[in-house]
């Protein structure tokens, strides 16, 4: 079973960005991936919707506390509720061979850096793909060693990502 994990914003006000999430979900499902995501709204919902529209399976890894205050994602085929953030991240990471981050905020950055730290620290073999022009700033960020940049893939757009997948 091939597994891809996606990370992205819980709130999306730009309809174009939401549709990009749907398109990403379809793209992954059509290539035979089971997709894991955080299980809530925004880009997580968009990707889940795309996976379902393509007939695929999408697993939401949720957090007990958030389940009590956030609306449920109607497109999940399976939901795994975790007791804390650390267990949630572990469930998002284990078994995945590719990690794809779209636009997001602190939570998305936390997920990217956790996966990146594991890839670097343990020498694990998986892809980390960042979608969107905002991630270009990683290339000039003073606290990211230049030699670590070869461990991630930065794409300006979903189309560029799809061409290189």
PDB file of C-alpha atoms in Angstrom:
ATOM      1  CA  UNK A   1       0.000   0.000   0.000  1.00  0.00           C
ATOM      2  CA  UNK A   2       1.381   3.411  -1.000  1.00  0.00           C
ATOM      3  CA  UNK A   3       0.680   6.196   1.492  1.00  0.00           C
ATOM      4  CA  UNK A   4       0.982   9.953   1.005  1.00  0.00           C
ATOM      5  CA  UNK A   5       0.490  12.447   3.817  1.00  0.00           C
ATOM      6  CA  UNK A   6      -0.675  15.965   3.078  1.00  0.00           C
ATOM      7  CA  UNK A   7      -0.347  19.030   5.277  1.00  0.00           C
ATOM      8  CA  UNK A   8      -2.171  22.318   4.861  1.00  0.00           C
ATOM      9  CA  UNK A   9      -4.200  25.154   6.301  1.00  0.00           C
ATOM     10  CA  UNK A  10      -7.320  24.545   8.358  1.00  0.00           C
ATOM     11  CA  UNK A  11      -8.918  27.667   6.871  1.00  0.00           C
ATOM     12  CA  UNK A  12      -8.963  28.508   3.174  1.00  0.00           C
ATOM     13  CA  UNK A  13     -10.606  31.681   1.952  1.00  0.00           C
ATOM     14  CA  UNK A  14      -9.219  31.531  -1.596  1.00  0.00           C
ATOM     15  CA  UNK A  15     -11.455  29.293  -3.766  1.00  0.00           C
ATOM     16  CA  UNK A  16      -8.545  28.710  -6.166  1.00  0.00           C
ATOM     17  CA  UNK A  17      -6.419  27.302  -3.331  1.00  0.00           C
ATOM     18  CA  UNK A  18      -9.286  25.056  -2.205  1.00  0.00           C
ATOM     19  CA  UNK A  19      -9.670  23.719  -5.759  1.00  0.00           C
ATOM     20  CA  UNK A  20      -5.919  23.101  -5.861  1.00  0.00           C
ATOM     21  CA  UNK A  21      -6.356  20.918  -2.776  1.00  0.00           C
ATOM     22  CA  UNK A  22      -9.156  18.974  -4.479  1.00  0.00           C
ATOM     23  CA  UNK A  23      -6.956  18.522  -7.553  1.00  0.00           C
ATOM     24  CA  UNK A  24      -4.037  17.313  -5.411  1.00  0.00           C
ATOM     25  CA  UNK A  25      -6.283  14.734  -3.734  1.00  0.00           C
ATOM     26  CA  UNK A  26      -7.510  13.438  -7.093  1.00  0.00           C
ATOM     27  CA  UNK A  27      -3.952  13.302  -8.436  1.00  0.00           C
ATOM     28  CA  UNK A  28      -2.734  11.190  -5.518  1.00  0.00           C
ATOM     29  CA  UNK A  29      -5.734   8.843  -5.504  1.00  0.00           C
ATOM     30  CA  UNK A  30      -5.445   8.274  -9.264  1.00  0.00           C
ATOM     31  CA  UNK A  31      -1.854   7.164  -8.690  1.00  0.00           C
ATOM     32  CA  UNK A  32      -2.939   4.580  -6.140  1.00  0.00           C
ATOM     33  CA  UNK A  33      -2.088   6.407  -2.927  1.00  0.00           C
ATOM     34  CA  UNK A  34      -3.997   6.109   0.293  1.00  0.00           C
ATOM     35  CA  UNK A  35      -3.898   9.658   1.626  1.00  0.00           C
ATOM     36  CA  UNK A  36      -3.515  10.717   5.255  1.00  0.00           C
ATOM     37  CA  UNK A  37      -4.282  14.230   6.460  1.00  0.00           C
ATOM     38  CA  UNK A  38      -5.114  16.078   9.651  1.00  0.00           C
ATOM     39  CA  UNK A  39      -8.801  15.336   9.162  1.00  0.00           C
ATOM     40  CA  UNK A  40     -10.379  18.774   9.512  1.00  0.00           C
ATOM     41  CA  UNK A  41     -11.477  21.619   7.216  1.00  0.00           C
ATOM     42  CA  UNK A  42      -9.648  23.880   4.795  1.00  0.00           C
ATOM     43  CA  UNK A  43      -7.020  22.179   2.670  1.00  0.00           C
ATOM     44  CA  UNK A  44      -7.424  18.944   4.629  1.00  0.00           C
ATOM     45  CA  UNK A  45     -11.063  18.851   3.546  1.00  0.00           C
ATOM     46  CA  UNK A  46     -10.205  19.879  -0.025  1.00  0.00           C
ATOM     47  CA  UNK A  47      -7.641  17.092  -0.442  1.00  0.00           C
ATOM     48  CA  UNK A  48     -10.048  14.600   1.161  1.00  0.00           C
ATOM     49  CA  UNK A  49     -12.800  15.636  -1.232  1.00  0.00           C
ATOM     50  CA  UNK A  50     -10.495  15.142  -4.212  1.00  0.00           C
ATOM     51  CA  UNK A  51      -9.431  11.704  -3.005  1.00  0.00           C
ATOM     52  CA  UNK A  52     -13.069  10.641  -2.557  1.00  0.00           C
ATOM     53  CA  UNK A  53     -14.122  12.050  -5.940  1.00  0.00           C
ATOM     54  CA  UNK A  54     -11.392   9.916  -7.505  1.00  0.00           C
ATOM     55  CA  UNK A  55     -12.601   6.832  -5.617  1.00  0.00           C
ATOM     56  CA  UNK A  56      -9.687   6.688  -3.193  1.00  0.00           C
ATOM     57  CA  UNK A  57      -9.227   6.217   0.526  1.00  0.00           C
ATOM     58  CA  UNK A  58      -8.448   9.119   2.854  1.00  0.00           C
ATOM     59  CA  UNK A  59      -7.603   8.754   6.528  1.00  0.00           C
ATOM     60  CA  UNK A  60      -8.030  11.679   8.892  1.00  0.00           C
ATOM     61  CA  UNK A  61      -5.698  11.715  11.887  1.00  0.00           C
ATOM     62  CA  UNK A  62      -7.481  13.914  14.391  1.00  0.00           C
ATOM     63  CA  UNK A  63      -6.861  15.210  17.877  1.00  0.00           C
ATOM     64  CA  UNK A  64      -9.378  14.487  20.637  1.00  0.00           C
ATOM     65  CA  UNK A  65      -9.426  18.105  21.826  1.00  0.00           C
ATOM     66  CA  UNK A  66      -9.953  19.476  18.296  1.00  0.00           C
ATOM     67  CA  UNK A  67     -12.739  16.953  17.622  1.00  0.00           C
ATOM     68  CA  UNK A  68     -14.739  18.650  20.366  1.00  0.00           C
ATOM     69  CA  UNK A  69     -14.432  22.148  18.840  1.00  0.00           C
ATOM     70  CA  UNK A  70     -14.047  21.678  15.061  1.00  0.00           C
ATOM     71  CA  UNK A  71     -16.572  20.474  12.503  1.00  0.00           C
ATOM     72  CA  UNK A  72     -16.050  17.006  11.087  1.00  0.00           C
ATOM     73  CA  UNK A  73     -14.579  16.510   7.618  1.00  0.00           C
ATOM     74  CA  UNK A  74     -17.360  14.732   5.648  1.00  0.00           C
ATOM     75  CA  UNK A  75     -15.003  13.238   3.050  1.00  0.00           C
ATOM     76  CA  UNK A  76     -12.926  10.935   5.248  1.00  0.00           C
ATOM     77  CA  UNK A  77     -13.164   7.190   4.670  1.00  0.00           C
ATOM     78  CA  UNK A  78     -11.538   6.525   8.038  1.00  0.00           C
ATOM     79  CA  UNK A  79     -10.814   8.597  11.129  1.00  0.00           C
ATOM     80  CA  UNK A  80      -8.176   7.881  13.751  1.00  0.00           C
ATOM     81  CA  UNK A  81      -8.563  10.014  16.863  1.00  0.00           C
ATOM     82  CA  UNK A  82      -5.390  10.586  18.870  1.00  0.00           C
ATOM     83  CA  UNK A  83      -5.040  11.778  22.480  1.00  0.00           C
ATOM     84  CA  UNK A  84      -2.301  14.370  21.919  1.00  0.00           C
ATOM     85  CA  UNK A  85      -0.332  16.248  19.296  1.00  0.00           C
ATOM     86  CA  UNK A  86       2.672  13.939  19.477  1.00  0.00           C
ATOM     87  CA  UNK A  87       0.584  10.835  18.786  1.00  0.00           C
ATOM     88  CA  UNK A  88      -1.197  12.685  15.977  1.00  0.00           C
ATOM     89  CA  UNK A  89       2.095  13.581  14.295  1.00  0.00           C
ATOM     90  CA  UNK A  90       3.346  10.020  14.729  1.00  0.00           C
ATOM     91  CA  UNK A  91       0.228   8.649  13.016  1.00  0.00           C
ATOM     92  CA  UNK A  92       0.532  11.169  10.194  1.00  0.00           C
ATOM     93  CA  UNK A  93       4.160  10.214   9.609  1.00  0.00           C
ATOM     94  CA  UNK A  94       4.383   6.417  10.054  1.00  0.00           C
ATOM     95  CA  UNK A  95       4.184   4.486   6.796  1.00  0.00           C
ATOM     96  CA  UNK A  96       4.153   7.446   4.422  1.00  0.00           C
ATOM     97  CA  UNK A  97       6.538   7.580   1.499  1.00  0.00           C
ATOM     98  CA  UNK A  98       5.743  11.116   0.430  1.00  0.00           C
ATOM     99  CA  UNK A  99       4.785  14.227   2.386  1.00  0.00           C
ATOM    100  CA  UNK A 100       3.178  17.137   0.574  1.00  0.00           C
ATOM    101  CA  UNK A 101       2.609  20.531   2.170  1.00  0.00           C
ATOM    102  CA  UNK A 102       0.410  23.211   0.690  1.00  0.00           C
ATOM    103  CA  UNK A 103      -0.179  26.652   2.174  1.00  0.00           C
ATOM    104  CA  UNK A 104      -0.501  26.697   5.928  1.00  0.00           C
ATOM    105  CA  UNK A 105       0.562  28.329   9.139  1.00  0.00           C
ATOM    106  CA  UNK A 106       2.351  27.283  12.318  1.00  0.00           C
ATOM    107  CA  UNK A 107       0.797  23.802  12.405  1.00  0.00           C
ATOM    108  CA  UNK A 108       1.873  23.102   8.828  1.00  0.00           C
ATOM    109  CA  UNK A 109       5.382  24.377   9.527  1.00  0.00           C
ATOM    110  CA  UNK A 110       5.548  22.169  12.619  1.00  0.00           C
ATOM    111  CA  UNK A 111       4.616  19.133  10.509  1.00  0.00           C
ATOM    112  CA  UNK A 112       7.136  19.995   7.779  1.00  0.00           C
ATOM    113  CA  UNK A 113       9.980  20.491  10.235  1.00  0.00           C
ATOM    114  CA  UNK A 114       9.148  17.319  12.175  1.00  0.00           C
ATOM    115  CA  UNK A 115       9.238  15.226   8.993  1.00  0.00           C
ATOM    116  CA  UNK A 116      12.369  16.999   7.794  1.00  0.00           C
ATOM    117  CA  UNK A 117      14.103  16.413  11.152  1.00  0.00           C
ATOM    118  CA  UNK A 118      13.285  12.699  10.950  1.00  0.00           C
ATOM    119  CA  UNK A 119      14.541  12.452   7.373  1.00  0.00           C
ATOM    120  CA  UNK A 120      17.779  14.189   8.314  1.00  0.00           C
ATOM    121  CA  UNK A 121      18.289  12.705  11.769  1.00  0.00           C
ATOM    122  CA  UNK A 122      17.421   9.116  10.938  1.00  0.00           C
ATOM    123  CA  UNK A 123      18.392   9.086   7.276  1.00  0.00           C
ATOM    124  CA  UNK A 124      14.930   7.913   6.237  1.00  0.00           C
ATOM    125  CA  UNK A 125      14.088   7.637   2.559  1.00  0.00           C
ATOM    126  CA  UNK A 126      10.941   9.571   1.674  1.00  0.00           C
ATOM    127  CA  UNK A 127      10.042  12.672  -0.288  1.00  0.00           C
ATOM    128  CA  UNK A 128       9.105  16.034   1.219  1.00  0.00           C
ATOM    129  CA  UNK A 129       7.361  18.239  -1.324  1.00  0.00           C
ATOM    130  CA  UNK A 130       6.397  21.835  -0.585  1.00  0.00           C
ATOM    131  CA  UNK A 131       3.863  23.475  -2.907  1.00  0.00           C
ATOM    132  CA  UNK A 132       3.622  27.207  -3.351  1.00  0.00           C
ATOM    133  CA  UNK A 133       5.810  30.216  -3.908  1.00  0.00           C
ATOM    134  CA  UNK A 134       5.925  31.027  -0.180  1.00  0.00           C
ATOM    135  CA  UNK A 135       8.205  28.020   0.355  1.00  0.00           C
ATOM    136  CA  UNK A 136      10.807  29.601  -1.938  1.00  0.00           C
ATOM    137  CA  UNK A 137      11.776  31.641   1.138  1.00  0.00           C
ATOM    138  CA  UNK A 138      13.250  28.484   2.681  1.00  0.00           C
ATOM    139  CA  UNK A 139      16.094  28.844   0.178  1.00  0.00           C
ATOM    140  CA  UNK A 140      17.218  32.122   1.756  1.00  0.00           C
ATOM    141  CA  UNK A 141      16.253  31.468   5.372  1.00  0.00           C
ATOM    142  CA  UNK A 142      19.326  32.019   7.534  1.00  0.00           C
ATOM    143  CA  UNK A 143      18.532  29.267  10.079  1.00  0.00           C
ATOM    144  CA  UNK A 144      18.204  26.514   7.455  1.00  0.00           C
ATOM    145  CA  UNK A 145      21.649  25.163   6.476  1.00  0.00           C
ATOM    146  CA  UNK A 146      22.040  25.291   2.679  1.00  0.00           C
ATOM    147  CA  UNK A 147      23.163  21.646   2.563  1.00  0.00           C
ATOM    148  CA  UNK A 148      19.806  20.559   4.046  1.00  0.00           C
ATOM    149  CA  UNK A 149      17.841  22.095   1.145  1.00  0.00           C
ATOM    150  CA  UNK A 150      18.652  19.093  -1.059  1.00  0.00           C
ATOM    151  CA  UNK A 151      16.454  16.974   1.257  1.00  0.00           C
ATOM    152  CA  UNK A 152      13.263  18.777   0.247  1.00  0.00           C
ATOM    153  CA  UNK A 153      11.545  19.575  -3.028  1.00  0.00           C
ATOM    154  CA  UNK A 154      10.052  23.029  -3.501  1.00  0.00           C
ATOM    155  CA  UNK A 155       7.527  23.595  -6.275  1.00  0.00           C
ATOM    156  CA  UNK A 156       6.059  26.968  -7.179  1.00  0.00           C
ATOM    157  CA  UNK A 157       2.777  25.380  -8.254  1.00  0.00           C
ATOM    158  CA  UNK A 158       0.746  22.191  -8.216  1.00  0.00           C
ATOM    159  CA  UNK A 159       1.308  21.862 -11.967  1.00  0.00           C
ATOM    160  CA  UNK A 160       5.084  21.931 -11.508  1.00  0.00           C
ATOM    161  CA  UNK A 161       4.770  19.309  -8.753  1.00  0.00           C
ATOM    162  CA  UNK A 162       2.622  17.039 -10.953  1.00  0.00           C
ATOM    163  CA  UNK A 163       5.125  17.260 -13.823  1.00  0.00           C
ATOM    164  CA  UNK A 164       7.930  16.149 -11.490  1.00  0.00           C
ATOM    165  CA  UNK A 165       6.086  13.525  -9.487  1.00  0.00           C
TER     166      UNK A 165
END
